[in-house]
Coordinates of C-alpha atoms in Angstrom, one line a residue:
M137 CA 23.1 29.7 32.8
S138 CA 26.4 29.7 34.8
L139 CA 26.8 27.3 37.7
S140 CA 27.3 30.1 40.2
L141 CA 24.1 31.9 39.1
L142 CA 22.1 28.8 39.1
T143 CA 23.4 27.8 42.5
C144 CA 22.5 31.3 43.9
I145 CA 19.0 30.9 42.6
V146 CA 18.4 27.4 44.0
V147 CA 20.0 28.2 47.4
G148 CA 18.1 31.6 47.5
L149 CA 14.8 29.9 46.8
S150 CA 15.4 27.3 49.6
F151 CA 16.3 30.1 52.0
A152 CA 13.2 32.0 51.0
V153 CA 11.1 28.9 51.9
Y154 CA 12.8 28.6 55.3
I155 CA 12.2 32.3 56.1
G156 CA 8.6 32.2 54.9
I157 CA 7.9 29.2 57.1
A158 CA 9.5 31.0 60.1
L159 CA 7.1 34.0 59.5
W160 CA 4.1 31.7 59.3
A161 CA 5.1 29.6 62.4
R162 CA 6.1 32.3 64.9
A163 CA 6.1 31.2 68.5
G164 CA 3.6 33.0 70.7
S165 CA 4.3 31.1 73.9
T166 CA 7.1 29.3 75.8
K167 CA 5.4 26.0 75.0
E168 CA 5.5 26.8 71.3
F169 CA 9.1 28.0 71.6
Y170 CA 10.3 24.9 73.4
V171 CA 8.2 22.1 72.1
A172 CA 6.2 23.5 69.1
G173 CA 3.0 23.5 71.2
G174 CA 3.3 19.7 71.7
G175 CA 0.9 18.9 68.8
V176 CA 3.2 18.0 65.9
H177 CA 2.0 15.0 63.8
P178 CA 4.3 12.0 64.4
V179 CA 5.1 11.6 60.7
A180 CA 5.9 15.3 60.3
N181 CA 8.0 15.1 63.5
G182 CA 9.8 12.0 62.1
M183 CA 10.8 14.0 59.0
A184 CA 11.9 17.0 61.1
T185 CA 13.8 14.6 63.4
A186 CA 15.6 13.1 60.4
A187 CA 16.6 16.6 59.2
D188 CA 17.7 17.5 62.7
W189 CA 19.8 14.4 62.9
M190 CA 21.3 14.3 59.4
S191 CA 23.8 17.1 59.8
A192 CA 26.6 18.3 57.6
A193 CA 28.5 15.3 58.9
S194 CA 25.9 12.9 57.4
F195 CA 25.4 14.8 54.2
I196 CA 28.9 16.1 53.4
S197 CA 31.3 14.0 55.4
M198 CA 30.0 10.5 55.9
A199 CA 30.4 9.2 52.4
G200 CA 33.9 10.8 52.3
L201 CA 34.8 9.0 55.5
I202 CA 33.5 5.7 54.1
G203 CA 35.3 6.3 50.8
F204 CA 38.7 7.5 52.1
S205 CA 39.4 7.2 55.8
Y206 CA 37.5 4.1 56.6
Q207 CA 37.8 2.3 53.2
G208 CA 34.3 0.9 52.8
Y209 CA 33.9 -1.8 55.4
G210 CA 35.3 0.3 58.3
G211 CA 32.7 3.0 57.5
S212 CA 30.0 0.7 58.8
V213 CA 30.7 2.1 62.3
F214 CA 28.7 5.2 61.2
L215 CA 25.8 3.3 59.7
L216 CA 25.5 0.9 62.6
G217 CA 26.2 3.4 65.3
W218 CA 24.0 6.3 64.2
T219 CA 21.0 4.2 63.1
G220 CA 21.3 1.7 65.9
G221 CA 21.2 4.6 68.3
Y222 CA 17.8 5.6 67.0
V223 CA 16.4 2.1 67.9
L224 CA 17.9 2.5 71.4
L225 CA 16.4 6.0 71.7
A226 CA 13.0 4.9 70.5
M227 CA 12.8 1.9 72.8
C228 CA 14.5 3.0 76.0
I229 CA 14.4 6.8 76.3
A230 CA 12.0 8.8 74.2
P231 CA 8.7 7.3 75.4
Y232 CA 9.6 7.8 79.1
L233 CA 10.8 11.3 78.7
R234 CA 7.7 12.2 76.7
R235 CA 5.6 10.6 79.5
H236 CA 7.3 12.8 82.1
G237 CA 5.9 15.8 80.2
K238 CA 8.6 18.4 80.7
F239 CA 10.4 20.6 78.1
T240 CA 14.0 19.6 78.3
V241 CA 16.5 16.9 79.3
P242 CA 18.0 18.9 82.2
E243 CA 14.5 19.5 83.6
F244 CA 14.0 15.8 83.7
M245 CA 17.3 15.3 85.4
G246 CA 16.5 18.0 88.0
D247 CA 13.1 16.3 88.8
R248 CA 14.4 12.7 88.8
F249 CA 17.5 13.4 90.9
Y250 CA 15.6 16.0 93.1
S251 CA 18.4 18.5 92.8
D252 CA 19.2 21.8 91.2
A253 CA 22.8 20.7 91.3
A254 CA 22.1 17.7 89.1
K255 CA 20.2 20.0 86.7
V256 CA 23.1 22.4 86.5
V257 CA 25.6 19.5 85.8
A258 CA 23.3 18.2 83.1
V259 CA 23.1 21.7 81.5
I260 CA 26.9 21.9 81.5
C261 CA 27.3 18.5 79.9
L262 CA 24.6 19.4 77.3
I263 CA 26.3 22.7 76.4
I264 CA 29.7 21.0 76.0
A265 CA 28.4 18.3 73.7
S266 CA 26.1 20.6 71.7
I267 CA 28.8 23.3 71.2
T268 CA 31.3 20.7 70.0
Y269 CA 28.7 19.4 67.5
V270 CA 27.6 22.8 66.3
I271 CA 31.2 23.7 65.3
G272 CA 31.0 21.1 62.5
Q273 CA 27.8 22.5 61.2
M274 CA 29.1 26.0 61.0
K275 CA 32.2 24.7 59.1
G276 CA 29.9 22.8 56.7
I277 CA 28.0 26.0 56.0
G278 CA 31.2 27.9 55.3
V279 CA 32.6 25.2 53.0
A280 CA 29.5 24.8 51.0
F281 CA 29.0 28.6 50.5
G282 CA 32.6 29.1 49.8
R283 CA 32.8 26.6 47.0
F284 CA 29.4 26.9 45.3
L285 CA 28.6 30.6 45.7
E286 CA 32.3 31.6 45.2
V287 CA 32.5 33.7 48.3
D288 CA 34.9 33.7 51.2
Y289 CA 34.4 31.1 54.0
E290 CA 33.7 34.0 56.4
V291 CA 31.1 35.6 54.2
G292 CA 29.3 32.2 53.6
L293 CA 29.3 31.5 57.4
S294 CA 27.9 35.0 58.1
I295 CA 25.0 34.4 55.6
G296 CA 24.2 31.1 57.3
M297 CA 24.2 32.7 60.7
V298 CA 21.7 35.3 59.6
V299 CA 19.3 32.8 58.2
V300 CA 19.5 30.6 61.3
L301 CA 19.2 33.6 63.6
F302 CA 16.0 34.7 61.8
Y303 CA 14.0 31.5 61.8
A304 CA 15.3 30.1 65.1
V305 CA 14.9 33.2 67.2
L306 CA 11.5 34.1 65.6
G307 CA 9.9 30.6 65.7
G308 CA 11.8 28.6 68.3
M309 CA 10.9 24.9 68.1
K310 CA 7.7 25.6 66.2
G311 CA 9.5 27.5 63.4
I312 CA 12.4 25.0 63.5
T313 CA 10.1 22.0 63.2
Y314 CA 8.4 23.1 60.0
T315 CA 11.5 24.5 58.5
Q316 CA 13.3 21.2 59.1
I317 CA 10.5 19.3 57.2
A318 CA 11.3 21.5 54.2
Q319 CA 15.0 21.0 54.8
Y320 CA 14.6 17.2 54.8
V321 CA 12.9 17.3 51.4
V322 CA 15.7 19.5 50.0
L323 CA 18.6 17.4 51.5
I324 CA 17.2 14.0 50.6
T325 CA 16.4 15.0 47.1
A326 CA 19.9 16.5 46.7
Y327 CA 21.5 13.4 48.0
T328 CA 19.7 10.7 46.1
I329 CA 19.3 12.3 42.7
P330 CA 23.1 12.4 41.9
A331 CA 23.5 8.9 43.4
I332 CA 20.8 7.6 41.0
F333 CA 22.3 9.3 37.9
I334 CA 25.9 8.0 38.8
S335 CA 24.6 4.5 39.4
I336 CA 23.0 4.5 36.0
Q337 CA 26.2 5.8 34.4
L338 CA 28.4 3.2 36.0
T339 CA 26.2 0.1 36.3
G340 CA 23.0 0.8 34.4
N341 CA 21.0 0.2 37.7
P342 CA 18.9 3.1 38.9
V343 CA 19.0 1.9 42.5
P344 CA 22.4 2.9 44.0
Q345 CA 22.1 0.4 46.8
L346 CA 21.9 -2.4 44.2
G347 CA 24.3 -0.7 41.8
L348 CA 27.1 -1.0 44.3
G349 CA 26.9 -4.7 44.0
S350 CA 26.4 -4.8 40.2
T351 CA 28.8 -5.2 37.2
L352 CA 30.1 -2.1 35.4
V353 CA 28.5 -1.1 32.1
G354 CA 30.5 -2.7 29.2
E355 CA 32.7 -4.7 31.5
N356 CA 32.2 -8.1 33.0
V357 CA 33.6 -7.0 36.4
Y358 CA 31.8 -6.0 39.6
L359 CA 32.1 -2.4 40.7
L360 CA 33.8 -3.2 44.0
D361 CA 36.2 -5.7 42.4
K362 CA 37.3 -3.0 40.0
L363 CA 37.8 -0.5 42.8
D364 CA 39.8 -3.0 44.8
L365 CA 42.0 -3.7 41.8
I366 CA 42.7 0.0 41.2
L367 CA 43.5 0.7 44.8
T368 CA 45.8 -2.2 45.4
D369 CA 47.7 -1.4 42.2
L370 CA 48.4 2.0 43.7
G371 CA 49.5 0.6 47.1
F372 CA 46.3 1.3 49.0
D373 CA 44.4 -1.3 51.0
E374 CA 41.5 -3.1 49.3
Y375 CA 38.3 -1.0 49.6
T376 CA 36.5 -4.0 51.0
T377 CA 39.2 -4.7 53.7
G378 CA 38.6 -5.0 57.4
P379 CA 38.5 -2.4 60.2
R380 CA 40.9 0.6 59.9
L381 CA 42.2 -0.1 63.4
S382 CA 41.4 -3.0 65.7
T383 CA 38.1 -4.9 66.0
L384 CA 37.9 -3.7 69.6
N385 CA 38.2 -0.1 68.5
M386 CA 35.5 -0.6 65.9
A387 CA 33.2 -2.1 68.5
F388 CA 33.8 0.8 70.9
Y389 CA 33.4 3.4 68.1
T390 CA 30.1 1.9 67.1
M391 CA 28.9 1.8 70.7
S392 CA 30.0 5.4 71.3
L393 CA 28.1 6.6 68.3
M394 CA 25.1 4.5 69.3
I395 CA 24.7 5.6 72.9
G396 CA 25.8 9.1 71.9
T397 CA 22.8 9.3 69.5
A398 CA 20.5 8.2 72.3
G399 CA 22.0 10.9 74.5
L400 CA 22.2 13.9 72.3
P401 CA 19.7 16.5 73.7
H402 CA 18.7 18.2 70.4
V403 CA 17.4 14.8 69.2
I404 CA 15.7 13.9 72.4
I405 CA 13.8 17.1 72.7
R406 CA 12.2 16.5 69.3
F407 CA 10.1 13.8 71.0
F408 CA 8.6 16.3 73.4
T409 CA 6.8 17.9 70.4
V410 CA 4.3 15.1 69.8
P411 CA 0.9 14.7 71.6
S412 CA 1.5 11.4 73.3
V413 CA 3.8 8.6 74.3
K414 CA 2.5 6.4 71.5
D415 CA 3.1 9.2 69.0
A416 CA 6.7 9.5 70.3
R417 CA 7.3 5.8 69.4
I418 CA 5.7 6.2 66.0
S419 CA 7.7 9.4 65.4
A420 CA 10.9 7.6 66.2
G421 CA 10.0 4.8 63.8
W422 CA 9.3 7.2 60.9
A423 CA 12.5 9.1 61.7
L424 CA 14.5 5.9 61.2
V425 CA 12.8 5.2 57.9
F426 CA 13.6 8.8 56.6
I427 CA 17.2 8.5 57.9
A428 CA 17.6 5.0 56.3
I429 CA 17.0 6.5 52.8
L430 CA 20.2 8.5 53.1
Y431 CA 22.2 6.1 55.2
T432 CA 21.7 3.2 52.8
T433 CA 22.6 5.4 49.9
A434 CA 25.8 6.7 51.4
P435 CA 27.9 3.5 51.0
A436 CA 26.9 3.3 47.3
L437 CA 27.7 6.9 46.8
A438 CA 31.1 6.6 48.5
G439 CA 32.2 3.6 46.4
M440 CA 31.1 5.1 43.1
A441 CA 32.6 8.5 43.9
R442 CA 35.9 7.0 44.9
L443 CA 35.9 4.9 41.6
N444 CA 35.2 8.0 39.5
L445 CA 37.9 10.0 41.3
M446 CA 40.5 7.3 40.8
T447 CA 39.7 6.8 37.1
T448 CA 39.7 10.6 36.5
I449 CA 43.2 11.0 37.9
E450 CA 44.4 7.8 36.1
P451 CA 42.3 7.5 33.0
T452 CA 44.2 4.5 31.7
P453 CA 46.3 2.0 33.8
G454 CA 49.8 3.5 34.3
Q455 CA 49.0 6.7 32.5
N456 CA 48.3 9.6 34.9
L457 CA 46.4 12.8 34.1
V458 CA 48.5 15.7 32.8
Y459 CA 48.2 18.5 35.4
E460 CA 47.7 21.2 32.8
E461 CA 44.8 19.2 31.3
R462 CA 43.1 18.7 34.6
P463 CA 39.3 19.1 34.5
Q464 CA 37.5 22.2 35.6
W465 CA 36.1 20.6 38.8
F466 CA 39.7 19.9 39.9
K467 CA 40.6 23.6 39.4
N468 CA 37.5 24.7 41.3
W469 CA 38.3 22.6 44.4
E470 CA 42.0 23.6 44.3
S471 CA 40.8 27.1 45.0
T472 CA 39.2 26.0 48.2
K473 CA 42.5 24.3 49.5
L474 CA 40.5 21.1 50.1
L475 CA 42.3 19.6 47.1
E476 CA 46.0 20.2 46.7
F477 CA 48.6 18.9 44.2
E478 CA 52.4 19.1 44.4
D479 CA 54.5 18.0 41.4
K480 CA 57.2 16.3 43.3
N481 CA 59.0 14.7 40.3
G482 CA 58.5 17.6 37.9
D483 CA 56.9 15.5 35.1
G484 CA 53.7 17.6 34.9
R485 CA 51.5 14.5 35.7
I486 CA 49.4 13.8 38.8
Q487 CA 50.8 10.8 40.7
Y488 CA 48.3 9.5 43.2
N489 CA 49.3 6.5 45.3
A490 CA 49.8 5.3 48.9
N491 CA 53.5 6.1 49.1
T492 CA 53.8 9.4 51.0
E493 CA 57.2 10.1 49.3
T494 CA 55.9 9.9 45.7
N495 CA 52.1 10.7 46.2
E496 CA 51.5 14.1 44.7
M497 CA 47.9 14.5 45.8
V498 CA 49.0 16.0 49.1
N499 CA 45.5 16.8 50.2
I500 CA 42.1 15.3 49.3
D501 CA 39.7 16.4 52.0
N502 CA 37.0 13.9 52.9
D503 CA 34.4 16.6 52.6
I504 CA 34.8 17.1 48.8
L505 CA 33.7 13.6 47.9
V506 CA 29.9 14.3 48.0
L507 CA 30.1 18.0 47.0
A508 CA 32.4 17.4 44.1
N509 CA 30.8 14.1 43.0
P510 CA 28.3 15.5 40.5
E511 CA 31.1 17.6 38.9
I512 CA 33.4 14.6 38.7
A513 CA 30.6 12.6 37.1
K514 CA 29.9 15.5 34.6
L515 CA 26.3 15.8 35.7
S516 CA 24.2 18.8 34.8
N517 CA 24.7 22.1 36.6
W518 CA 21.2 21.9 38.2
V519 CA 22.2 18.7 40.0
I520 CA 25.4 20.4 41.3
A521 CA 23.3 23.4 42.5
L522 CA 20.9 21.1 44.2
V523 CA 23.7 19.4 46.1
A524 CA 24.8 22.8 47.3
A525 CA 21.3 23.5 48.6
G526 CA 21.2 20.1 50.2
G527 CA 24.5 20.5 52.1
L528 CA 23.4 23.8 53.4
A529 CA 20.0 22.4 54.4
A530 CA 21.7 19.6 56.4
A531 CA 24.0 22.0 58.2
L532 CA 21.3 24.6 59.0
S533 CA 18.7 22.1 60.2
T534 CA 21.1 20.5 62.7
A535 CA 22.6 23.8 63.8
A536 CA 19.1 25.1 64.6
G537 CA 18.2 22.1 66.7
L538 CA 21.5 22.3 68.6
L539 CA 21.1 26.0 69.2
L540 CA 17.6 25.5 70.5
A541 CA 18.8 22.9 72.9
I542 CA 21.5 25.3 74.2
S543 CA 19.2 28.3 74.5
S544 CA 16.5 26.2 76.2
A545 CA 19.1 25.0 78.8
V546 CA 20.1 28.5 79.5
S547 CA 16.7 30.2 79.6
H548 CA 14.4 27.4 80.9
D549 CA 16.7 25.2 83.0
L550 CA 19.1 27.8 84.5
L551 CA 17.1 31.1 84.5
K552 CA 13.6 29.8 85.3
G553 CA 14.6 26.5 86.9
V554 CA 17.3 27.8 89.2
V555 CA 17.9 31.6 89.2
R556 CA 14.4 33.1 88.8
P557 CA 11.7 30.5 89.4
N558 CA 8.9 33.1 89.4
I559 CA 9.8 34.7 86.1
S560 CA 6.7 35.5 83.9
E561 CA 6.1 33.6 80.7
K562 CA 6.5 36.8 78.6
S563 CA 9.9 37.5 80.2
E564 CA 11.0 33.9 79.8
L565 CA 10.0 33.9 76.1
L566 CA 12.1 37.1 75.7
A567 CA 15.0 35.4 77.6
S568 CA 14.7 32.4 75.3
R569 CA 15.0 34.5 72.2
L570 CA 18.0 36.4 73.6
A571 CA 19.6 33.1 74.6
M572 CA 19.1 31.8 71.1
A573 CA 20.6 34.9 69.6
G574 CA 23.6 34.6 71.9
S575 CA 24.0 30.9 71.0
V576 CA 24.0 31.7 67.3
L577 CA 26.7 34.4 67.8
L578 CA 28.8 32.0 69.9
A579 CA 28.4 29.2 67.3
G580 CA 29.4 31.7 64.6
Y581 CA 32.5 32.8 66.6
L582 CA 33.5 29.1 67.0
G583 CA 32.9 28.6 63.3
F584 CA 35.3 31.4 62.5
N585 CA 37.8 30.2 65.1
P586 CA 37.3 26.4 65.5
P587 CA 39.3 25.0 68.4
D588 CA 41.8 22.3 67.4
F589 CA 40.2 19.5 69.4
A590 CA 36.8 19.8 67.6
A591 CA 37.5 21.0 64.1
G592 CA 36.8 18.4 61.5
T593 CA 34.9 15.9 63.6
V594 CA 31.5 15.6 65.2
A595 CA 32.2 12.1 66.6
L596 CA 33.6 13.8 69.7
A597 CA 30.2 15.3 70.4
F598 CA 28.7 11.9 70.4
G599 CA 31.4 10.6 72.8
L600 CA 30.7 13.5 75.2
A601 CA 26.9 12.8 75.1
A602 CA 27.6 9.1 75.5
S603 CA 29.8 9.5 78.5
S604 CA 27.7 12.0 80.4
I605 CA 24.0 12.3 79.4
F606 CA 23.1 8.8 78.3
P607 CA 24.1 6.9 81.4
A608 CA 22.3 9.4 83.7
L609 CA 19.1 9.0 81.6
M610 CA 19.2 5.2 81.6
L611 CA 19.9 5.0 85.4
G612 CA 17.2 7.6 86.0
I613 CA 14.6 5.7 84.1
F614 CA 15.5 2.1 85.0
Y615 CA 17.3 2.1 88.4
K616 CA 15.1 3.4 91.2
R617 CA 17.9 3.4 93.7
M618 CA 20.0 6.0 91.8
N619 CA 20.3 9.2 93.8
T620 CA 21.6 12.7 93.4
Q621 CA 25.1 12.0 94.5
G622 CA 25.5 9.0 92.2
A623 CA 24.1 10.8 89.1
I624 CA 26.3 13.9 89.6
A625 CA 29.5 11.9 90.3
G626 CA 28.8 9.7 87.3
M627 CA 28.2 12.5 84.9
L628 CA 31.3 14.4 86.0
A629 CA 33.5 11.3 86.0
G630 CA 32.3 10.2 82.5
I631 CA 32.7 13.5 80.7
G632 CA 35.9 14.2 82.6
V633 CA 37.7 11.1 81.6
T634 CA 36.5 11.5 78.0
L635 CA 37.7 15.1 77.8
F636 CA 41.0 14.1 79.4
Y637 CA 41.6 11.3 76.8
V638 CA 40.8 13.6 73.9
F639 CA 42.8 16.6 75.1
Q640 CA 45.9 14.7 76.1
H641 CA 45.8 12.8 72.8
K642 CA 45.7 16.1 70.9
G643 CA 48.4 17.6 73.0
I644 CA 46.4 20.6 74.1
M645 CA 45.7 20.0 77.7
F646 CA 45.2 23.1 79.7
I647 CA 47.8 21.6 82.2
E648 CA 50.9 19.7 81.3
S649 CA 49.2 16.4 82.2
T650 CA 51.3 14.4 79.7
Q651 CA 54.5 15.5 81.6
F652 CA 53.7 13.6 84.8
L653 CA 52.2 10.7 83.0
G654 CA 55.2 10.3 80.7
N655 CA 55.3 10.2 76.9
I656 CA 51.8 8.8 76.2
P657 CA 51.5 7.2 72.7
A658 CA 48.4 7.8 70.5
N659 CA 45.4 5.6 71.2
W660 CA 47.2 4.3 74.3
F661 CA 44.1 2.8 76.0
F662 CA 43.9 -0.7 74.3
G663 CA 44.2 1.0 70.9
I664 CA 41.0 2.9 71.2
E665 CA 41.0 6.3 69.4
P666 CA 39.6 9.4 71.0
N667 CA 36.5 9.5 68.8
A668 CA 35.6 6.0 70.2
F669 CA 36.3 6.8 73.8
G670 CA 32.8 7.9 74.7
A671 CA 31.8 4.3 75.3
V672 CA 34.7 3.9 77.8
G673 CA 33.5 7.2 79.4
A674 CA 30.0 5.7 79.6
I675 CA 31.3 2.6 81.4
V676 CA 33.1 4.9 83.9
N677 CA 29.9 6.9 84.4
F678 CA 27.8 3.9 85.1
T679 CA 30.5 2.4 87.5
V680 CA 31.1 5.6 89.5
A681 CA 27.4 6.3 89.7
M682 CA 26.5 2.8 91.0
V683 CA 29.4 2.8 93.6
V684 CA 28.6 6.3 94.9
C685 CA 24.9 5.5 95.0
K686 CA 25.5 2.4 97.2
F687 CA 27.3 4.4 99.8
T688 CA 24.9 7.4 100.0
A689 CA 21.3 7.9 101.1
E690 CA 18.4 6.4 99.1
P691 CA 16.1 8.7 97.1
P692 CA 12.9 9.9 98.9
Q693 CA 9.8 7.8 98.4
K694 CA 8.3 10.4 96.0
I695 CA 11.1 9.5 93.5
Y696 CA 10.2 5.8 93.7
D697 CA 6.6 6.8 93.1
M698 CA 7.6 9.0 90.2
I699 CA 9.5 6.2 88.5
D700 CA 6.6 3.8 89.0
E701 CA 4.3 6.3 87.3
L702 CA 6.8 7.0 84.6
R703 CA 7.1 3.3 83.7
S704 CA 3.5 2.4 84.1
P705 CA 2.1 1.1 80.8
N706 CA -1.4 2.4 81.7
H707 CA -0.3 5.9 82.4

């Protein structure tokens, strides 16, 4: 059976499962649409949360970032930041928001800061962060479809939109929750099976996490030592070298990812779906376990895939691969433009090194490392097809969660919370579905036409959530004196300074800000890159909020009482 046909069958079966679950789990009320009725078992919710969290970035891009851009050690920012953020979320945010008992993050903001204006600002911050994040998911859907189903990027993206539109609009959070459980099973199976097979091939150890530190089969040399030797011979840094930029940048990047995780609304709302505060804590713990399975596998997969790629292009030391004899996987990925070769010296061989003048591999996109890995390792077609289904499951699950967060903010927080407080439940449910459909169409448009500042990265979304939503939540829960003016000023200042830093760095400011500021070099703020700037934005948010709070009126007594009740262990 051909790879394309087998992939169509595997992906088609997974989509049929998702659609079947959506039909079974149709939402019949706003509570089911927003929080799945509030009765999801904590273990099931932990699995759904893991799928919601592990996006196309985790499945497709993370190992590529570790293997190429961040060279092993530097990639630990993603592992520490994303998993550490879950601990922060489980300890400091999820239980208190679940205790509050409302449906959305902006609704909590509106209650805590006793202001519709605060709720509207929270909605704006939520939408900006979520839209930025969802662009990466739509790109992942298009890339996976385009390569494995051999259709155009636009066609693949359109198919993904239709699937998400069906089960998200029909089932809301109820349908999304149970679909995400199935998607987690698909994506974790698709991620770990190739890693196990490749670990056995290279080291004889079936546990990839242990295989990364083992000796190679038939050689008395450790896998990482061999990879370091190959890379340094070609002029690259050692794979096990230090941070890609400065230690300060690495620290801020890790912090931005961590507090961004704790502030992303599509993750937080998952903890509204369980019956109690205790269940919210248990659910967060299980989510961390399910996430750790993939996140501990990613470094092993990255190192092994990079080694396989290097030895394929240079089978023997000093003897590069003849271009006309390149393997089929190379040809397949060339057609996607994610892998490009230019014969600069005309010798017909593929030169791959760190010298930009002589390097002939002019493009190796990070995203191909996981998706092409089974083909490079010459694994069976069914494994390759499974990886395609896993990549799509990761992108679809996160896209659905983000789109629900956006549609809930529009229909519940803006329409019902501000514009039409007396709207009937039936009308609100209809508005929720229309908002979801509109969100899917907007996400699809941005997937077809990704803006320059967001294409190719989801780290920006974490920075935006870190600089706007996270500080407001922490101050709202743990600082009774925080008032409306402080919260609003902090959120606007935090997200504003972060957007400014990102936009001026990319040279696409809507105003010519760089002209009156002079010729600003890249990473001008203490060497911190834009993707790490969310932590700085959070510091600005905290500072501005505290200062403004000190010079404005205290909150009313009912807010002090609400916080006491929220933080009461006996509540």
